[in-house]
XYZ file of C-alpha atoms in Angstrom:
333
model
C -119.956 -0.070 4.249
C -117.580 2.097 2.210
C -119.644 4.121 -0.235
C -117.723 6.232 -2.699
C -118.604 9.947 -2.597
C -121.775 10.716 -4.581
C -119.772 13.019 -6.860
C -117.483 10.140 -7.833
C -120.371 7.761 -8.487
C -122.119 10.380 -10.631
C -118.894 11.016 -12.560
C -118.352 7.280 -13.151
C -121.951 6.843 -14.282
C -121.472 9.652 -16.790
C -118.223 8.068 -17.956
C -120.012 4.738 -18.405
C -122.398 6.366 -20.864
C -119.434 7.017 -23.177
C -118.263 3.386 -23.365
C -119.819 0.335 -25.000
C -121.140 -1.642 -21.994
C -120.064 -4.921 -23.545
C -116.437 -3.789 -23.633
C -116.122 -2.596 -20.046
C -115.736 -5.964 -18.313
C -113.583 -7.429 -21.114
C -111.170 -4.505 -21.207
C -110.963 -4.161 -17.430
C -110.261 -7.850 -16.894
C -107.591 -7.794 -19.593
C -105.903 -4.793 -17.981
C -106.026 -6.330 -14.511
C -104.321 -9.422 -15.830
C -101.635 -7.304 -17.455
C -101.090 -5.172 -14.386
C -100.992 -8.087 -11.943
C -98.676 -10.400 -13.804
C -95.595 -10.631 -11.560
C -92.505 -9.046 -13.047
C -94.335 -7.171 -15.804
C -92.205 -4.351 -17.161
C -94.875 -1.692 -17.603
C -92.448 0.655 -19.297
C -92.625 -1.701 -22.280
C -96.394 -2.067 -22.430
C -98.513 -0.412 -25.117
C -100.301 2.777 -23.982
C -104.001 2.399 -23.255
C -106.768 3.594 -25.516
C -109.327 6.049 -24.163
C -111.948 3.277 -23.973
C -109.587 0.965 -22.094
C -108.763 3.608 -19.510
C -112.436 4.496 -19.073
C -113.387 0.833 -18.720
C -110.765 0.287 -16.053
C -111.952 3.308 -14.072
C -115.595 2.211 -14.199
C -114.772 -1.366 -13.266
C -112.093 -0.883 -10.616
C -112.207 2.628 -9.180
C -114.977 2.075 -6.578
C -113.174 -0.925 -5.076
C -109.784 0.791 -5.072
C -111.361 3.808 -3.403
C -112.927 1.597 -0.708
C -109.667 -0.217 0.046
C -107.582 2.965 0.306
C -110.257 4.736 2.346
C -110.311 1.827 4.805
C -106.503 1.855 5.087
C -106.485 5.610 5.705
C -109.131 5.200 8.417
C -106.782 2.826 10.252
C -103.938 5.323 9.881
C -106.203 7.976 11.408
C -107.078 5.655 14.293
C -103.366 5.236 15.049
C -102.550 8.932 14.655
C -105.705 11.028 15.251
C -103.799 14.321 15.086
C -102.364 13.664 11.623
C -103.570 16.502 9.375
C -101.667 16.403 6.074
C -101.864 19.425 3.811
C -100.278 17.799 0.753
C -100.733 14.476 -1.016
C -98.560 12.526 -3.438
C -100.289 9.599 -5.158
C -97.913 7.449 -7.235
C -99.078 5.095 -9.938
C -102.384 6.827 -9.376
C -104.340 5.443 -12.336
C -107.641 7.334 -12.507
C -107.068 8.849 -9.059
C -109.012 6.608 -6.676
C -106.496 7.035 -3.844
C -106.558 10.810 -4.254
C -110.340 10.770 -3.903
C -110.010 8.596 -0.786
C -107.416 10.922 0.743
C -109.582 13.947 0.001
C -112.472 12.292 1.814
C -110.302 11.247 4.769
C -108.415 14.520 5.280
C -110.142 17.844 4.726
C -106.803 19.501 5.537
C -105.280 18.525 2.182
C -104.844 21.634 0.042
C -102.594 20.279 -2.717
C -102.500 16.964 -4.537
C -100.079 15.499 -7.063
C -100.847 12.314 -8.985
C -98.063 10.498 -10.827
C -99.403 8.318 -13.654
C -97.381 7.153 -16.639
C -100.251 6.276 -19.030
C -101.650 9.353 -20.853
C -105.140 7.904 -21.382
C -105.476 6.904 -17.727
C -104.319 10.352 -16.626
C -106.851 11.977 -18.959
C -109.664 9.952 -17.407
C -108.368 10.801 -13.941
C -108.265 14.510 -14.654
C -111.794 14.474 -16.102
C -113.121 12.755 -12.988
C -111.120 15.030 -10.668
C -112.721 18.078 -12.311
C -116.026 16.909 -10.805
C -114.604 16.303 -7.337
C -115.902 18.153 -4.257
C -112.277 18.442 -3.079
C -110.563 21.605 -4.301
C -107.123 20.018 -3.914
C -108.082 17.289 -6.367
C -109.843 19.603 -8.812
C -106.752 21.822 -8.893
C -104.296 18.953 -8.554
C -101.232 18.365 -10.698
C -100.947 15.238 -12.842
C -97.387 14.235 -13.699
C -96.658 11.838 -16.558
C -93.728 9.836 -15.243
C -92.505 6.283 -14.911
C -92.168 5.275 -11.256
C -88.875 3.585 -12.014
C -87.365 6.743 -13.508
C -84.456 8.605 -11.917
C -86.224 11.839 -11.014
C -87.114 12.578 -7.407
C -90.796 12.498 -6.535
C -92.453 15.734 -5.381
C -92.479 16.157 -1.609
C -95.718 15.781 0.375
C -96.995 15.107 3.892
C -98.680 11.879 2.760
C -97.742 9.523 -0.072
C -100.031 6.755 -1.324
C -99.372 3.887 -3.705
C -102.379 1.699 -4.411
C -102.384 -1.376 -6.638
C -99.232 -0.128 -8.335
C -96.073 -1.352 -6.585
C -96.975 -4.988 -7.253
C -96.866 -4.151 -10.947
C -93.142 -3.418 -10.738
C -90.358 -5.823 -11.548
C -88.832 -7.027 -8.243
C -85.551 -5.322 -9.090
C -87.312 -1.939 -9.263
C -89.451 -2.163 -6.131
C -86.747 -1.262 -3.616
C -85.691 1.857 -5.526
C -89.276 3.089 -5.862
C -89.930 2.651 -2.127
C -86.739 4.614 -1.444
C -88.162 7.437 -3.560
C -91.426 7.322 -1.609
C -89.519 7.477 1.662
C -87.581 10.502 0.433
C -90.795 12.223 -0.668
C -93.050 11.850 2.370
C -92.855 11.174 6.115
C -96.060 9.114 6.005
C -96.527 6.385 3.384
C -99.534 4.153 2.728
C -99.267 1.183 0.350
C -102.273 -0.916 -0.713
C -102.123 -4.084 -2.822
C -104.577 -6.869 -3.733
C -105.497 -9.208 -0.885
C -103.777 -12.154 -2.531
C -100.607 -14.047 -1.608
C -98.736 -12.048 -4.253
C -100.185 -8.759 -3.004
C -99.260 -9.593 0.576
C -95.742 -10.562 -0.533
C -95.304 -7.080 -2.026
C -96.652 -5.396 1.118
C -94.452 -7.597 3.321
C -91.358 -6.580 1.356
C -92.313 -2.898 1.469
C -93.035 -3.125 5.213
C -89.548 -4.471 5.905
C -87.985 -1.625 3.928
C -90.086 0.994 5.729
C -88.996 -0.359 9.115
C -85.359 -0.494 8.041
C -85.657 3.190 7.119
C -86.779 4.008 10.658
C -90.501 4.462 10.054
C -93.091 3.291 12.596
C -95.779 0.942 11.315
C -99.048 2.672 12.179
C -101.366 0.042 10.681
C -102.307 -2.719 10.451
C -99.420 -4.157 12.483
C -99.331 -3.657 16.267
C -95.515 -3.855 16.228
C -92.412 -3.303 14.104
C -91.070 -6.817 14.595
C -90.841 -9.508 11.937
C -94.279 -10.229 10.473
C -95.459 -13.526 12.007
C -97.646 -14.226 8.978
C -94.469 -14.717 6.973
C -93.944 -17.921 8.955
C -97.411 -19.391 8.297
C -97.318 -21.208 4.934
C -100.514 -20.888 2.925
C -101.713 -17.915 4.979
C -101.354 -14.193 4.436
C -102.450 -10.922 6.041
C -105.351 -9.244 4.296
C -108.671 -7.587 5.098
C -111.853 -6.694 3.231
C -113.767 -3.500 2.581
C -117.436 -3.815 1.676
C -118.542 -1.245 -0.889
C -121.832 -0.314 -2.429
C -122.221 -0.719 -6.179
C -123.789 1.919 -8.352
C -126.031 0.852 -11.217
C -123.190 1.471 -13.689
C -120.829 -0.617 -11.570
C -123.308 -3.514 -11.462
C -123.790 -3.344 -15.217
C -120.043 -3.293 -15.818
C -119.573 -6.421 -13.723
C -122.747 -8.175 -14.792
C -123.618 -8.336 -11.092
C -126.936 -8.428 -9.263
C -125.842 -7.698 -5.695
C -125.745 -4.091 -4.572
C -122.396 -4.556 -2.843
C -119.080 -6.356 -3.114
C -116.152 -7.121 -0.829
C -112.737 -5.884 -1.908
C -109.950 -7.875 -0.287
C -106.644 -6.080 0.096
C -103.325 -6.020 1.953
C -101.838 -2.762 3.158
C -99.256 -1.040 5.307
C -99.181 2.490 6.696
C -95.888 3.822 8.074
C -94.907 7.170 9.500
C -92.097 9.138 11.079
C -94.649 10.679 13.457
C -95.538 9.170 16.852
C -98.218 6.539 16.271
C -100.437 4.873 18.829
C -100.132 1.111 19.125
C -103.143 -1.149 19.249
C -102.777 -4.187 21.481
C -103.827 -6.514 18.668
C -105.333 -6.704 15.191
C -108.157 -9.103 14.277
C -106.934 -11.295 11.423
C -110.075 -13.296 10.631
C -113.823 -13.063 10.985
C -114.588 -13.530 14.706
C -116.298 -16.805 15.521
C -119.205 -15.875 17.782
C -120.536 -18.838 19.736
C -122.897 -19.258 22.643
C -121.152 -17.689 25.608
C -117.794 -17.041 23.932
C -115.996 -15.484 20.962
C -112.929 -16.926 19.249
C -110.465 -14.466 17.732
C -107.388 -14.903 15.571
C -105.106 -12.009 16.515
C -101.767 -10.475 15.648
C -100.663 -9.102 19.014
C -98.204 -6.415 20.001
C -96.311 -8.571 22.485
C -96.915 -12.243 21.621
C -97.210 -12.604 17.857
C -100.086 -14.638 16.476
C -102.614 -15.803 19.030
C -105.908 -17.675 18.941
C -107.902 -16.224 21.833
C -111.201 -17.381 23.298
C -113.067 -14.654 25.192
C -115.887 -15.922 27.388
C -118.916 -14.099 28.721
C -117.383 -14.295 32.176
C -114.675 -11.881 31.027
C -117.123 -8.984 30.971
C -115.788 -5.952 29.093
C -113.407 -8.041 26.986
C -116.301 -10.254 25.883
C -118.453 -7.258 24.929
C -115.555 -5.791 22.942
C -114.923 -9.132 21.230
C -118.562 -9.343 20.109
C -118.296 -5.888 18.532
C -115.072 -6.279 16.517
C -114.802 -7.411 12.935
C -112.100 -8.738 10.643
C -109.318 -6.159 10.333
C -110.296 -4.140 13.410
C -108.026 -2.968 16.204
C -108.554 -4.888 19.455
C -107.387 -3.240 22.663
C -109.368 -5.371 25.137
C -107.093 -8.393 25.357
C -108.306 -10.466 28.318
C -105.950 -11.417 31.116
C -104.571 -14.923 30.659
C -106.200 -17.569 32.851
C -104.454 -18.186 36.199
């Protein structure tokens, strides 16, 4: 389970005390709708109020943190020696991705967050001041529109979470070009919806065209086979714990929630290839496990691993949706 750092939960709880509880869910839902409407030109939207920005952070930041942290963990599994010292987070909102990167990489010594909305940046800076990560506490916040002409600051790692899908389609390609120019390793996270996957799929193709290696989740750089399966899309889920403030904001009773997301991590560094990625919850039956896999060599495969297959069966019983799977059984004779 992906628990946000205690310092972040404490900071969000304190922030929640400054906002009318009845407004949090209403404002956050309204903002999500605005942000996730395809083709929205955010440069023409009205700046947020302080309460709106705070509400969005309380409502969404834990889930965004969990999704980005899970994506970064898969990047680390593909490239265990990756030790970035600098971070660029674009469209950073209140800074959830920066918190996730700080938790994932203790080598990061400098962080830059690009966020166009002044109120959201103010909330992000106030939360960052309480961070255990010096790079985030001392980080630079740049007020800039992602679609602007200026080059982005250089960094070892660039993240874009729940932000590229907000762009008009005509702007997406140019923004990804700017990310590619800024950092050798890029991680993009979007909602685990058909629209979110469509954005990630388009970004993935551009990253490959630019010569980057897909480190995760894909086991290959070939055409995405999910693009040829109507009504289906590649996404995973991160389970996160809810703080008391988070439960109140959502009117929820459960102490956890599952954040579904699509993502891609690409790098110019050598990256290890997994043999396959688990695309659905494994179906564990008596004496066998059924897996839906995206494989390195044979595209999409539905594989049944029986108890007679020993190590492969044990590995299949231990994997979960979204995991790497390197124990592909030999095909039957």
